[in-house]
Coordinates of C-alpha atoms in Angstrom, one line a residue:
Chain A
M18 CA 0.1 0.0 -0.1
R19 CA 1.3 3.6 -0.7
T20 CA -0.4 7.2 -0.6
E21 CA 0.9 9.9 -1.9
N22 CA 0.7 13.3 -0.6
V23 CA -2.9 12.6 1.2
K24 CA -4.8 15.6 2.6
K25 CA -8.1 15.6 4.6
Y26 CA -9.4 19.4 5.8
F27 CA -12.6 19.9 8.0
G28 CA -13.3 23.0 7.4
K29 CA -10.0 25.0 6.8
F30 CA -8.0 22.4 9.4
A31 CA -6.0 20.1 7.7
A32 CA -6.5 16.9 9.7
V33 CA -4.1 15.1 7.5
D34 CA -1.7 17.3 5.6
G35 CA 0.1 15.6 2.8
V36 CA 1.0 12.2 4.3
S37 CA 2.9 9.6 1.8
L38 CA 4.0 6.6 3.4
S39 CA 4.7 3.1 2.0
L40 CA 3.8 -0.2 3.5
K41 CA 5.4 -3.7 2.2
E42 CA 3.9 -6.9 2.4
G43 CA 3.9 -9.0 5.6
G44 CA 5.0 -6.2 8.0
I45 CA 3.6 -4.6 11.4
Y46 CA 3.8 -0.9 11.0
L47 CA 3.3 1.4 14.2
L48 CA 1.4 4.4 13.6
V49 CA 2.0 6.7 16.4
G50 CA 1.5 10.4 17.4
P51 CA -0.3 12.5 20.0
N52 CA -4.1 12.5 20.2
G53 CA -5.7 14.5 17.7
C54 CA -2.8 14.5 15.2
G55 CA -4.5 12.6 12.4
K56 CA -4.0 9.0 12.9
T57 CA -7.8 7.7 13.0
T58 CA -8.6 10.3 10.0
L59 CA -5.7 8.6 7.8
V60 CA -7.3 5.4 8.2
N61 CA -10.5 6.9 7.7
C62 CA -9.0 7.9 4.4
L63 CA -7.1 4.8 3.8
S64 CA -10.3 2.4 4.3
G65 CA -13.0 4.6 2.9
I66 CA -14.8 6.5 5.3
F67 CA -13.5 9.6 4.2
K68 CA -12.7 10.9 0.8
P69 CA -8.9 12.6 0.8
E70 CA -9.1 16.3 -0.9
E71 CA -5.8 15.8 -2.3
G72 CA -3.4 13.1 -3.0
R73 CA -3.6 9.7 -3.9
I74 CA -4.1 6.3 -2.1
Y75 CA -2.8 2.8 -4.1
Y76 CA -3.4 -0.8 -3.0
R77 CA -1.9 -3.7 -4.9
G78 CA -1.5 -1.1 -7.9
K79 CA -4.8 0.0 -7.8
D80 CA -5.7 3.8 -7.3
I81 CA -8.3 3.7 -4.7
T82 CA -8.5 6.8 -3.6
G83 CA -12.2 7.8 -2.8
W84 CA -13.1 4.5 -3.2
E85 CA -16.3 3.2 -1.2
M86 CA -15.2 0.9 2.2
Y87 CA -16.8 -1.9 0.9
K88 CA -14.9 -2.4 -2.5
I89 CA -11.5 -1.4 -0.8
A90 CA -12.2 -4.1 2.2
R91 CA -13.2 -6.5 -1.0
L92 CA -9.6 -5.9 -2.3
G93 CA -8.2 -6.8 1.2
L94 CA -7.7 -3.9 3.0
V95 CA -9.4 -4.4 5.9
R96 CA -10.1 -2.0 9.1
T97 CA -11.0 -2.4 12.8
F98 CA -12.2 0.2 15.2
Q99 CA -10.9 2.2 18.2
I100 CA -14.0 1.6 20.1
A101 CA -14.8 -1.8 19.4
S102 CA -18.2 -2.1 17.0
P103 CA -19.3 -5.2 17.1
F104 CA -23.1 -6.4 16.3
L105 CA -24.2 -6.5 20.0
R106 CA -27.1 -8.6 19.6
L107 CA -25.3 -11.4 17.3
T108 CA -23.2 -13.9 19.1
T109 CA -19.5 -14.0 18.8
L110 CA -19.6 -17.0 15.6
E111 CA -22.1 -14.7 14.1
N112 CA -20.3 -11.6 14.2
M113 CA -17.4 -13.8 12.6
L114 CA -19.6 -15.5 10.0
V115 CA -21.1 -12.0 9.0
A116 CA -17.6 -11.3 7.9
L117 CA -17.0 -14.1 5.3
P118 CA -17.0 -12.8 1.9
D119 CA -19.4 -14.6 -0.9
N120 CA -21.6 -16.4 1.3
A121 CA -24.2 -18.1 -1.2
G122 CA -26.7 -17.8 2.0
E123 CA -26.1 -14.1 1.9
N124 CA -28.1 -13.5 -1.3
I125 CA -31.6 -12.6 -1.1
F126 CA -33.1 -15.0 -3.2
L127 CA -30.7 -18.0 -2.5
S128 CA -31.5 -17.4 0.9
L129 CA -34.7 -19.2 0.5
F130 CA -33.2 -22.4 -0.5
K131 CA -31.2 -23.9 2.1
P132 CA -29.4 -26.7 -0.4
S133 CA -27.5 -23.8 -2.0
W134 CA -26.3 -22.1 0.8
L135 CA -25.4 -25.3 3.7
E136 CA -22.4 -26.4 2.1
S137 CA -21.0 -22.7 2.4
E138 CA -22.5 -22.2 5.7
I139 CA -20.9 -25.3 7.2
S140 CA -17.5 -24.5 6.0
A141 CA -17.6 -20.7 7.2
V142 CA -18.7 -22.1 10.8
R143 CA -15.6 -24.3 10.7
R144 CA -13.5 -21.5 9.5
A145 CA -14.8 -19.2 12.1
A146 CA -14.4 -21.7 15.0
E147 CA -10.7 -22.4 14.3
L148 CA -10.3 -18.6 14.0
L149 CA -12.0 -18.3 17.5
R150 CA -9.8 -20.9 18.7
I151 CA -6.2 -19.4 17.5
L152 CA -7.9 -16.3 19.3
G153 CA -9.1 -17.8 22.4
L154 CA -12.3 -17.0 22.0
R155 CA -14.0 -20.7 21.2
H156 CA -15.4 -20.7 24.7
V157 CA -17.5 -17.7 24.2
W158 CA -19.0 -18.6 20.5
A159 CA -22.6 -18.4 21.4
M160 CA -22.5 -15.3 23.8
P161 CA -24.3 -12.5 22.2
A162 CA -21.1 -9.7 22.0
K163 CA -22.8 -7.3 24.4
T164 CA -22.1 -9.7 26.8
L165 CA -18.0 -10.0 26.1
S166 CA -15.3 -8.0 27.9
G167 CA -13.1 -5.2 26.5
G168 CA -10.3 -7.4 25.6
E169 CA -12.6 -10.0 23.8
L170 CA -14.0 -7.5 21.6
K171 CA -10.5 -6.3 20.4
L172 CA -9.9 -9.6 19.6
L173 CA -13.2 -10.0 18.1
E174 CA -12.4 -7.3 15.9
I175 CA -9.3 -8.9 14.6
G176 CA -11.1 -12.0 14.1
R177 CA -13.7 -10.6 12.1
A178 CA -10.9 -8.8 9.8
L179 CA -9.3 -11.9 9.0
M180 CA -12.8 -13.8 8.3
S181 CA -13.1 -11.4 5.9
G182 CA -10.2 -11.8 4.0
G183 CA -8.0 -9.3 4.8
E184 CA -4.5 -9.0 3.7
T185 CA -3.8 -5.7 5.1
I186 CA -5.2 -4.9 8.3
L187 CA -5.7 -1.4 9.8
L188 CA -5.7 -1.6 13.7
D189 CA -7.2 1.5 15.4
E190 CA -5.9 1.0 18.8
P191 CA -6.1 -2.6 19.6
V192 CA -4.9 -2.9 22.7
G193 CA -6.3 0.4 24.2
S194 CA -7.8 0.0 27.8
I195 CA -6.5 -3.7 27.8
D196 CA -4.4 -5.2 30.8
P197 CA -0.7 -5.7 30.0
K198 CA -0.9 -9.2 29.8
L199 CA -3.8 -9.3 27.1
C200 CA -1.9 -6.5 25.2
H201 CA 1.1 -9.0 24.5
Q202 CA -1.5 -11.8 24.1
I203 CA -3.0 -9.7 21.0
F204 CA 0.2 -8.7 19.6
S205 CA 1.8 -12.4 19.8
H206 CA -1.7 -13.2 17.4
I207 CA -0.6 -10.3 15.0
I208 CA 3.1 -11.6 14.8
R209 CA 1.7 -14.7 14.3
L210 CA -0.7 -13.5 11.4
R211 CA 2.2 -12.1 10.1
D212 CA 4.6 -15.2 10.2
E213 CA 2.0 -17.5 9.3
L214 CA 0.0 -15.9 6.5
G215 CA 2.2 -12.8 5.5
I216 CA -1.0 -10.4 6.8
T217 CA 0.5 -6.8 6.9
F218 CA -0.6 -4.5 9.8
L219 CA -0.9 -1.0 10.2
V220 CA -1.5 -0.4 13.8
I221 CA -2.4 3.0 15.8
E222 CA -1.4 2.5 19.2
H223 CA -0.8 4.7 22.4
R224 CA 0.7 2.0 24.3
L225 CA 3.8 2.5 23.0
E226 CA 5.6 0.3 25.7
V227 CA 3.9 -2.7 24.3
A228 CA 3.4 -1.9 20.7
A229 CA 7.1 -0.9 20.2
Q230 CA 8.2 -4.0 20.9
Y231 CA 6.6 -6.0 18.0
A232 CA 6.7 -3.2 15.4
D233 CA 8.8 -3.5 12.3
W234 CA 8.7 0.0 11.2
V235 CA 7.4 3.3 13.1
F236 CA 5.6 6.3 11.7
A237 CA 5.1 9.3 14.0
M238 CA 2.3 11.7 13.2
D239 CA 2.1 15.4 14.6
R240 CA -0.3 17.9 13.5
G241 CA -1.6 16.1 9.9
K242 CA 1.7 15.4 8.9
I243 CA 4.4 12.3 9.0
I244 CA 7.5 13.9 11.2
C245 CA 9.5 10.9 11.3
E246 CA 9.8 7.2 10.4
G247 CA 12.2 4.4 11.2
T248 CA 12.7 1.5 13.6
A249 CA 11.1 1.9 17.2
E250 CA 14.7 3.2 18.5
E251 CA 15.0 5.6 16.1
V252 CA 11.6 6.8 16.3
F253 CA 11.6 7.2 19.9
E254 CA 14.6 8.8 20.3
D255 CA 13.9 11.6 17.7
P256 CA 13.6 14.9 19.6
R257 CA 10.8 15.9 17.1
V258 CA 9.1 12.7 18.3
V259 CA 9.5 13.4 21.8
T260 CA 8.6 17.1 21.6
S261 CA 5.2 16.4 20.1
Y262 CA 4.2 14.2 22.6
L263 CA 5.9 16.5 25.8
G264 CA 5.8 19.8 24.4
E265 CA 8.8 22.4 23.9
Chain B
M10 CA -66.5 -27.7 -4.2
I11 CA -67.1 -24.2 -4.6
E12 CA -70.8 -24.7 -4.0
L13 CA -69.8 -26.5 -0.7
I14 CA -68.0 -23.6 0.6
G15 CA -70.1 -21.0 -0.5
T16 CA -73.2 -23.3 1.4
L17 CA -70.6 -23.2 4.5
A18 CA -70.2 -19.7 4.6
G19 CA -73.7 -18.8 4.2
E20 CA -74.9 -15.3 4.4
I21 CA -72.7 -13.6 6.8
T22 CA -74.6 -11.3 9.6
G23 CA -74.0 -10.0 13.0
E24 CA -71.0 -11.2 15.0
A25 CA -70.0 -13.4 12.1
R26 CA -69.2 -10.6 10.2
L27 CA -67.3 -9.1 12.6
I28 CA -65.1 -12.3 12.7
V29 CA -64.9 -12.3 8.7
D30 CA -63.9 -8.7 9.1
I31 CA -61.2 -9.3 11.7
A32 CA -59.6 -11.9 9.7
M33 CA -59.6 -10.2 6.5
F34 CA -57.7 -7.1 8.3
F35 CA -55.4 -9.4 10.0
G36 CA -54.5 -10.9 7.0
L37 CA -53.9 -7.6 5.1
L38 CA -52.5 -5.8 7.9
V39 CA -50.1 -8.7 9.1
I40 CA -48.9 -8.9 5.5
V41 CA -48.0 -5.6 5.6
A42 CA -46.5 -5.7 9.6
M43 CA -44.4 -8.7 8.2
A44 CA -42.6 -6.5 5.8
L45 CA -42.1 -3.9 7.9
N46 CA -40.8 -6.1 10.1
F47 CA -38.5 -7.5 7.8
Q48 CA -37.4 -4.2 6.8
Y49 CA -37.3 -2.2 10.2
G50 CA -37.3 -5.3 12.9
N51 CA -34.5 -7.3 11.1
A52 CA -32.4 -4.7 9.0
G53 CA -33.3 -1.4 10.5
V54 CA -34.5 0.2 7.2
P55 CA -37.3 2.6 8.6
N56 CA -39.9 2.2 6.2
M57 CA -42.5 5.4 7.0
G58 CA -43.7 4.7 3.5
C59 CA -45.9 1.5 3.6
A60 CA -48.7 3.5 2.4
V61 CA -47.1 3.9 -1.1
Q62 CA -46.4 0.3 -1.4
V63 CA -50.3 -0.6 -0.6
I64 CA -51.5 2.1 -3.1
V65 CA -49.1 0.7 -5.5
G66 CA -51.3 -2.4 -5.6
A67 CA -54.8 -1.0 -5.2
F68 CA -53.5 1.3 -8.5
T69 CA -52.8 -1.8 -10.3
V70 CA -56.2 -2.8 -9.8
S71 CA -58.3 0.1 -10.4
A72 CA -55.6 1.3 -13.3
I73 CA -54.4 -2.2 -15.1
T74 CA -56.8 -5.0 -14.2
M75 CA -60.0 -3.1 -14.8
R76 CA -58.7 -2.1 -18.4
L77 CA -57.7 -5.6 -18.9
A78 CA -61.4 -7.3 -17.7
F79 CA -62.7 -4.2 -19.6
W80 CA -60.7 -5.5 -22.5
I81 CA -61.3 -9.2 -21.9
V82 CA -65.4 -8.8 -22.0
E83 CA -65.7 -6.5 -24.6
S84 CA -63.4 -9.2 -26.7
A85 CA -66.3 -11.5 -26.0
G86 CA -69.0 -9.1 -27.7
I87 CA -70.2 -7.3 -24.6
K88 CA -70.8 -3.7 -25.3
L89 CA -70.0 -1.5 -22.2
L90 CA -70.3 2.3 -21.8
P91 CA -67.4 4.4 -23.2
Y92 CA -64.6 4.9 -20.9
A93 CA -62.5 6.9 -22.7
S94 CA -62.3 10.5 -21.2
D95 CA -61.8 10.7 -17.2
F96 CA -65.6 11.3 -16.6
D97 CA -66.2 8.1 -18.3
W98 CA -64.4 6.5 -16.1
V99 CA -65.6 7.5 -13.2
Y100 CA -69.9 8.0 -14.3
N101 CA -70.0 5.3 -16.5
N102 CA -68.3 2.7 -13.7
Q103 CA -70.9 1.5 -11.7
I104 CA -72.8 0.3 -14.9
N105 CA -69.8 -1.2 -16.7
V106 CA -68.5 -3.4 -13.8
H107 CA -71.8 -4.5 -11.7
I108 CA -74.5 -5.0 -14.8
L109 CA -71.8 -5.7 -17.4
V110 CA -68.5 -7.0 -16.5
N111 CA -69.3 -9.0 -13.0
P112 CA -71.8 -11.3 -14.6
Y113 CA -69.6 -12.2 -17.0
L114 CA -67.1 -13.0 -14.7
K115 CA -69.7 -14.8 -12.5
E116 CA -69.9 -17.2 -15.6
H117 CA -66.2 -17.4 -16.1
P118 CA -64.5 -18.2 -13.2
M119 CA -61.2 -18.9 -14.9
I120 CA -61.0 -15.8 -16.3
A121 CA -61.6 -14.3 -13.1
I122 CA -59.3 -16.4 -11.0
S123 CA -56.7 -15.2 -13.8
L124 CA -57.4 -11.8 -13.4
L125 CA -56.7 -12.2 -9.3
L126 CA -53.6 -13.8 -10.3
F127 CA -52.6 -11.0 -12.9
S128 CA -53.4 -8.4 -10.6
M129 CA -51.0 -9.9 -7.7
A130 CA -48.0 -10.2 -10.2
V131 CA -48.1 -7.1 -11.8
A132 CA -48.4 -5.5 -8.1
L133 CA -45.6 -7.8 -6.9
V134 CA -43.3 -6.4 -9.7
L135 CA -44.7 -2.6 -9.8
G136 CA -44.4 -2.6 -5.7
A137 CA -40.7 -3.7 -6.4
L138 CA -40.2 -1.0 -8.7
I139 CA -41.6 1.7 -6.6
G140 CA -39.5 0.3 -3.7
W141 CA -36.4 0.9 -6.4
L142 CA -37.8 4.1 -6.6
M143 CA -38.2 5.1 -3.3
S144 CA -34.9 3.3 -2.5
L145 CA -32.9 6.0 -5.1
P146 CA -32.9 9.1 -2.8
A147 CA -33.8 7.8 0.4
I148 CA -31.4 4.8 0.8
K149 CA -28.2 6.1 1.8
L150 CA -29.8 9.1 4.1
R151 CA -29.7 8.3 8.3
A152 CA -32.9 6.7 9.6
T153 CA -34.5 10.2 10.2
Y154 CA -34.0 11.8 7.0
L155 CA -35.2 8.5 5.1
M156 CA -38.6 8.2 7.4
I157 CA -39.2 11.8 6.3
V158 CA -38.5 11.2 2.8
L159 CA -40.7 8.3 2.6
I160 CA -43.8 9.5 4.8
T161 CA -43.7 12.5 1.9
M162 CA -43.7 9.8 -0.6
A163 CA -46.9 8.2 0.8
D164 CA -48.6 11.4 0.4
T165 CA -47.3 12.3 -2.8
S166 CA -48.9 8.7 -4.3
Q167 CA -52.1 9.9 -2.6
I168 CA -52.0 13.1 -4.4
F169 CA -51.5 11.7 -7.7
G170 CA -54.5 9.4 -7.1
R171 CA -56.6 12.2 -6.2
N172 CA -55.8 13.9 -9.3
M173 CA -55.8 11.4 -11.8
P174 CA -58.7 10.3 -12.3
Q175 CA -57.7 7.7 -15.0
I176 CA -56.1 6.2 -11.8
S177 CA -58.4 5.4 -9.4
G178 CA -61.1 7.9 -10.4
G179 CA -59.8 10.8 -8.2
T180 CA -61.8 11.7 -5.1
L181 CA -64.9 9.9 -6.4
G182 CA -62.9 6.4 -6.8
V183 CA -64.1 3.6 -9.0
F184 CA -65.9 0.3 -8.6
I185 CA -63.2 -2.8 -9.7
P186 CA -64.5 -6.0 -11.0
N187 CA -65.7 -8.6 -8.5
V188 CA -63.3 -11.2 -9.2
F189 CA -64.9 -13.6 -6.7
A190 CA -68.3 -13.2 -8.8
W191 CA -68.5 -16.8 -9.6
Y192 CA -68.5 -17.5 -5.6
P193 CA -72.0 -18.4 -4.4
G194 CA -71.2 -17.3 -0.6
D195 CA -69.9 -14.2 0.9
R196 CA -67.3 -12.5 -0.9
G197 CA -65.7 -11.3 2.6
V198 CA -65.3 -14.9 3.3
I199 CA -63.5 -15.7 0.3
T200 CA -61.6 -13.0 0.3
A201 CA -60.2 -13.7 4.0
V202 CA -59.7 -16.9 3.0
I203 CA -57.5 -16.2 0.5
T204 CA -56.1 -13.1 2.3
L205 CA -54.9 -15.2 5.1
A206 CA -53.5 -17.9 2.6
I207 CA -51.4 -15.3 1.1
G208 CA -50.5 -13.7 4.7
L209 CA -49.3 -17.6 5.9
V210 CA -47.3 -17.9 2.6
A211 CA -45.5 -14.7 3.2
F212 CA -45.2 -15.8 6.6
F213 CA -43.0 -18.6 5.8
I214 CA -41.0 -16.7 2.9
F215 CA -39.7 -14.1 5.6
R216 CA -39.2 -16.7 8.2
T217 CA -37.1 -18.8 5.8
M218 CA -35.0 -15.4 4.8
L219 CA -34.5 -14.3 8.1
N220 CA -33.6 -17.7 9.3
S221 CA -30.8 -17.7 7.2
P222 CA -27.5 -16.3 6.6
Y223 CA -29.4 -13.4 4.8
G224 CA -31.1 -12.8 7.9
R225 CA -27.9 -12.3 10.0
L226 CA -26.7 -9.9 7.4
M227 CA -29.7 -8.1 7.8
R228 CA -29.8 -7.8 12.0
A229 CA -26.1 -7.1 11.4
I230 CA -26.7 -4.2 9.7
R231 CA -29.3 -3.0 11.7
E232 CA -26.6 -3.4 14.4
N233 CA -23.7 -1.3 12.7
E234 CA -23.9 -1.0 9.2
V235 CA -20.0 0.6 9.2
T236 CA -18.7 -2.4 10.5
V237 CA -20.9 -4.3 7.8
A238 CA -19.1 -2.1 5.2
S239 CA -15.5 -2.5 6.4
V240 CA -15.8 -6.5 6.1
G241 CA -16.7 -5.9 2.2
K242 CA -20.6 -6.0 2.0
N243 CA -22.5 -3.4 0.1
V244 CA -24.8 -1.8 2.9
V245 CA -26.4 0.6 0.5
G246 CA -27.3 -2.5 -2.1
I247 CA -28.6 -5.0 0.5
R248 CA -30.6 -2.3 2.2
R249 CA -32.1 -1.5 -1.4
N250 CA -32.6 -5.2 -2.0
I251 CA -34.8 -5.3 1.3
L252 CA -36.9 -2.5 0.6
V253 CA -37.7 -3.6 -3.2
F254 CA -38.3 -7.2 -2.0
A255 CA -40.7 -5.8 1.2
S256 CA -42.4 -3.6 -1.0
G257 CA -43.1 -5.8 -3.6
I258 CA -44.9 -8.1 -0.7
T259 CA -46.7 -5.0 0.6
A260 CA -48.1 -4.1 -2.8
L261 CA -50.0 -7.7 -2.6
A262 CA -52.2 -6.1 0.6
G263 CA -53.3 -3.4 -1.7
V264 CA -54.4 -5.7 -4.1
L265 CA -56.3 -7.5 -1.6
N266 CA -58.0 -4.6 0.0
A267 CA -59.1 -3.5 -3.0
F268 CA -60.7 -6.8 -4.0
Y269 CA -62.2 -6.9 -0.7
F270 CA -64.2 -3.8 -0.9
S271 CA -64.4 -4.0 -4.6
F272 CA -63.9 -0.4 -4.9
V273 CA -60.6 1.9 -5.1
V274 CA -60.4 5.5 -3.7
E275 CA -57.4 6.9 -2.6
A276 CA -58.9 7.9 0.7
N277 CA -58.7 4.5 1.7
Y278 CA -54.9 4.5 1.6
Q279 CA -54.1 7.1 4.1
R280 CA -50.6 6.8 5.9
A281 CA -52.4 6.4 9.1
W282 CA -53.9 3.2 8.0
W283 CA -51.3 1.6 6.1
T284 CA -48.1 2.7 7.7
Y285 CA -48.8 4.3 11.5
W286 CA -51.0 1.4 12.5
P287 CA -48.5 -1.6 11.1
W288 CA -45.6 0.5 12.8
L289 CA -47.9 0.4 16.2
M290 CA -48.2 -3.4 15.6
L291 CA -44.5 -4.0 15.3
I292 CA -43.6 -2.0 17.8
L293 CA -46.8 -3.8 20.4
G294 CA -45.7 -7.3 19.5
G295 CA -41.8 -6.6 19.4
P296 CA -39.6 -5.4 16.2
G297 CA -37.4 -8.4 15.3
N298 CA -39.7 -11.6 15.3
N299 CA -42.4 -12.6 13.3
A300 CA -44.5 -14.1 16.5
G301 CA -44.6 -10.9 18.1
T302 CA -45.9 -9.3 14.5
F303 CA -48.7 -11.5 14.6
L304 CA -49.5 -11.0 18.1
G305 CA -49.2 -6.9 17.8
C306 CA -51.3 -7.1 14.8
A307 CA -54.3 -9.7 16.0
L308 CA -54.7 -7.5 19.2
V309 CA -54.7 -4.1 17.3
V310 CA -56.8 -5.8 14.5
A311 CA -59.4 -7.2 17.0
M312 CA -59.2 -3.9 19.0
R313 CA -60.1 -1.5 16.3
R314 CA -62.9 -3.7 14.3
I315 CA -64.5 -4.3 17.8
I316 CA -64.4 -0.6 18.5
I317 CA -66.1 -0.2 15.2
Y318 CA -68.7 -2.8 15.1
Y319 CA -69.9 -1.6 18.9
K320 CA -69.0 2.0 18.6
W321 CA -72.8 2.7 19.6
I322 CA -72.6 1.1 23.0
F323 CA -68.7 2.9 23.4
D324 CA -70.4 6.2 22.2
Q325 CA -72.5 6.6 25.3
Y326 CA -69.0 6.4 27.6
F327 CA -67.3 9.2 25.7
F328 CA -67.9 12.7 25.9
F329 CA -66.2 13.1 22.0
P330 CA -67.1 11.6 19.2
I331 CA -66.5 7.7 19.3
S332 CA -64.8 8.2 15.1
Y333 CA -61.8 10.0 17.3
F334 CA -61.3 7.1 19.8
E335 CA -58.8 5.3 17.4
D336 CA -56.3 8.0 16.5
I337 CA -56.3 8.6 20.6
L338 CA -55.9 5.0 20.9
L339 CA -53.2 4.9 18.3
G340 CA -51.3 7.5 20.2
T341 CA -51.9 6.2 23.9
L342 CA -50.5 2.6 23.0
L343 CA -47.5 3.9 21.2
I344 CA -46.7 6.0 24.2
V345 CA -47.5 3.4 27.1
V346 CA -45.2 0.5 25.0
M347 CA -42.4 2.7 24.8
I348 CA -42.6 3.8 28.4
F349 CA -43.4 0.0 29.8
R350 CA -42.3 -2.4 27.3
P351 CA -39.9 -0.5 24.9
S352 CA -38.8 -4.3 23.2
G353 CA -42.8 -5.2 22.9
L354 CA -44.5 -7.8 24.0
I355 CA -42.6 -10.3 22.5
P356 CA -38.9 -9.5 22.4
E357 CA -36.7 -10.3 19.9
K358 CA -34.6 -13.9 20.4
L359 CA -31.1 -14.8 19.7
L360 CA -31.3 -15.8 15.5
Y361 CA -31.6 -19.9 15.0
I362 CA -30.9 -21.0 11.9
P363 CA -32.2 -25.0 11.6
G364 CA -30.6 -27.5 10.0
V365 CA -27.0 -26.5 10.9
P366 CA -25.1 -27.9 13.7
Y367 CA -23.1 -24.8 15.1
G368 CA -22.4 -26.0 18.1
R369 CA -20.7 -29.7 17.1
L370 CA -19.2 -27.8 14.1
V371 CA -17.6 -25.3 16.8
R372 CA -16.5 -28.1 19.2
E373 CA -15.1 -30.3 16.6
E374 CA -11.2 -30.7 15.9
V375 CA -11.0 -29.7 12.7
R376 CA -8.0 -27.5 11.3
V377 CA -8.9 -25.3 8.7
D378 CA -5.6 -24.8 6.4
W379 CA -5.6 -21.0 6.2
R380 CA -3.7 -20.8 3.3
K381 CA -6.8 -22.4 1.3
A382 CA -9.1 -20.3 3.2
P383 CA -11.6 -17.5 1.5
R384 CA -9.8 -14.6 0.4
A385 CA -11.2 -11.3 -0.5
R386 CA -12.2 -10.7 -4.1
A387 CA -10.8 -7.8 -6.4
A388 CA -13.5 -5.2 -6.8
G389 CA -15.8 -5.9 -9.7
E390 CA -15.2 -9.7 -9.7
K391 CA -18.2 -11.9 -9.3
P392 CA -18.7 -13.8 -6.4
R393 CA -18.2 -17.4 -6.4
W394 CA -21.7 -18.4 -6.3
M395 CA -22.5 -16.2 -9.4
F396 CA -21.2 -18.9 -11.7
W397 CA -23.6 -18.4 -14.3
R398 CA -22.0 -14.6 -14.8
R399 CA -18.2 -16.0 -14.9

């Protein structure tokens, strides 16, 4: 994925101000910066929630600038949300199953003929069950999502993104408000998915002490711009990054 | 057989008429309420334009079926009074229908039944078409604005009917051919039976769709449409399909209502009748489940018909005209339900898809090869199940 000079304005305020970045396949990229620096707005532009006013976004060689979110997701560029957004009155398993691409039973007419979708539904359940096992959520498969804990909801978000066939996943604060033990568990899942499946992650995170341990590459943002990029050590020692967090 | 049913039904009088009336209106409104439950209760599409879809069904009968019936009768050599101008269409209508067309249909039951089936088929298509037209400006809007647009559309369709006599006789209305003229008993009985049968078929169709992955997808859209879009589902397209499908089914209620009264006039299709009351039924019974819709519909229809039937008794106890009581009841019931039972009399249950052993599948130790797992497809690429369009 590559962006070129992406700009997004709210009125006259440039929330994202000429961001150019490039992600290679199979990496874990960390996007950091103080609150309000434009990280989530950038992810919203990348995932199709916002249409950038200027600049281009390319994914797998296609110019996806201004595409609708579902079209971008179908290409394999999927996102999760800062505040976990599950389908509250659906069970954990159903939350996963909704994300499966091309489920025959989700066609309005084919849904009337069970034989046309039964087989794909069974294979979908097996796939979802395997994912739930990997993520440690299998024991809550039949529970409505509204009864899950904050950590379980974050894991469910990742599971849903994987279930949708995501090849590049934009994780917006995957370990926000999560205890340290579960934080490391979540990142160990991310590492495993990168190593086994070659999935690329762009992670927005404020828990720098945790996230920095796992990131291959770090982008630091301030006031809508990328101010610095490099390895975690390089970025966190950069005076511009320190200033952006702590002030002059 | 027809004679036998007719004999059993006999002449309907007294409280038997009330029962037939309740059955008929239950059948009609349960079709509308189930379609509304499909749209709003399950997918969160707040269709406040149910009246438009019902009107389309009724106008299909008055504008298309009637002309077809006239053409058939004239082709058989029966000379009808002229109906070329708007005035002819209205003033000669009663003689054409009652004296010339209905006796012909009485002698030709197959033609009458074909007209009924034709009306339903055309209403299904036109209802779906109007649902699609409604969706064009409206479906991308947020719930509140969508509701406003759909209410306006319902009123607009009534204005069309009021000012275009060639569609439904304008303010005077038109009589329509009695497609049950062949039935020896009371027309109300056969219409109620057919309406209940169609309601039952609609129930099974909706139930099958809701208890499937499509129903799950609908509920997911209701819960969080942004999340659904984020996993690659075209939410706008799905919402449009839902509106189109439900509109087609709702239009059937308009056809049956027209044949029940053998008369179509735009004033019979006000939004209070065909939009607000079905909403009350849905909210009272409990959105998101058909059992609740049935219960809400049965309670409200029975209550309304009993008030109308025994209004001379109720009238003694009220200081205002009893005709206002219905409207007061609608508002009061809505407020009471929203305060004391916001999830309705029968709250929604978790989704149940019969025939898929979810528990066993989740618990079995089958390892899925990740590398063979379904992947996202490129934009424009057809889904795997659309093999015929590859």
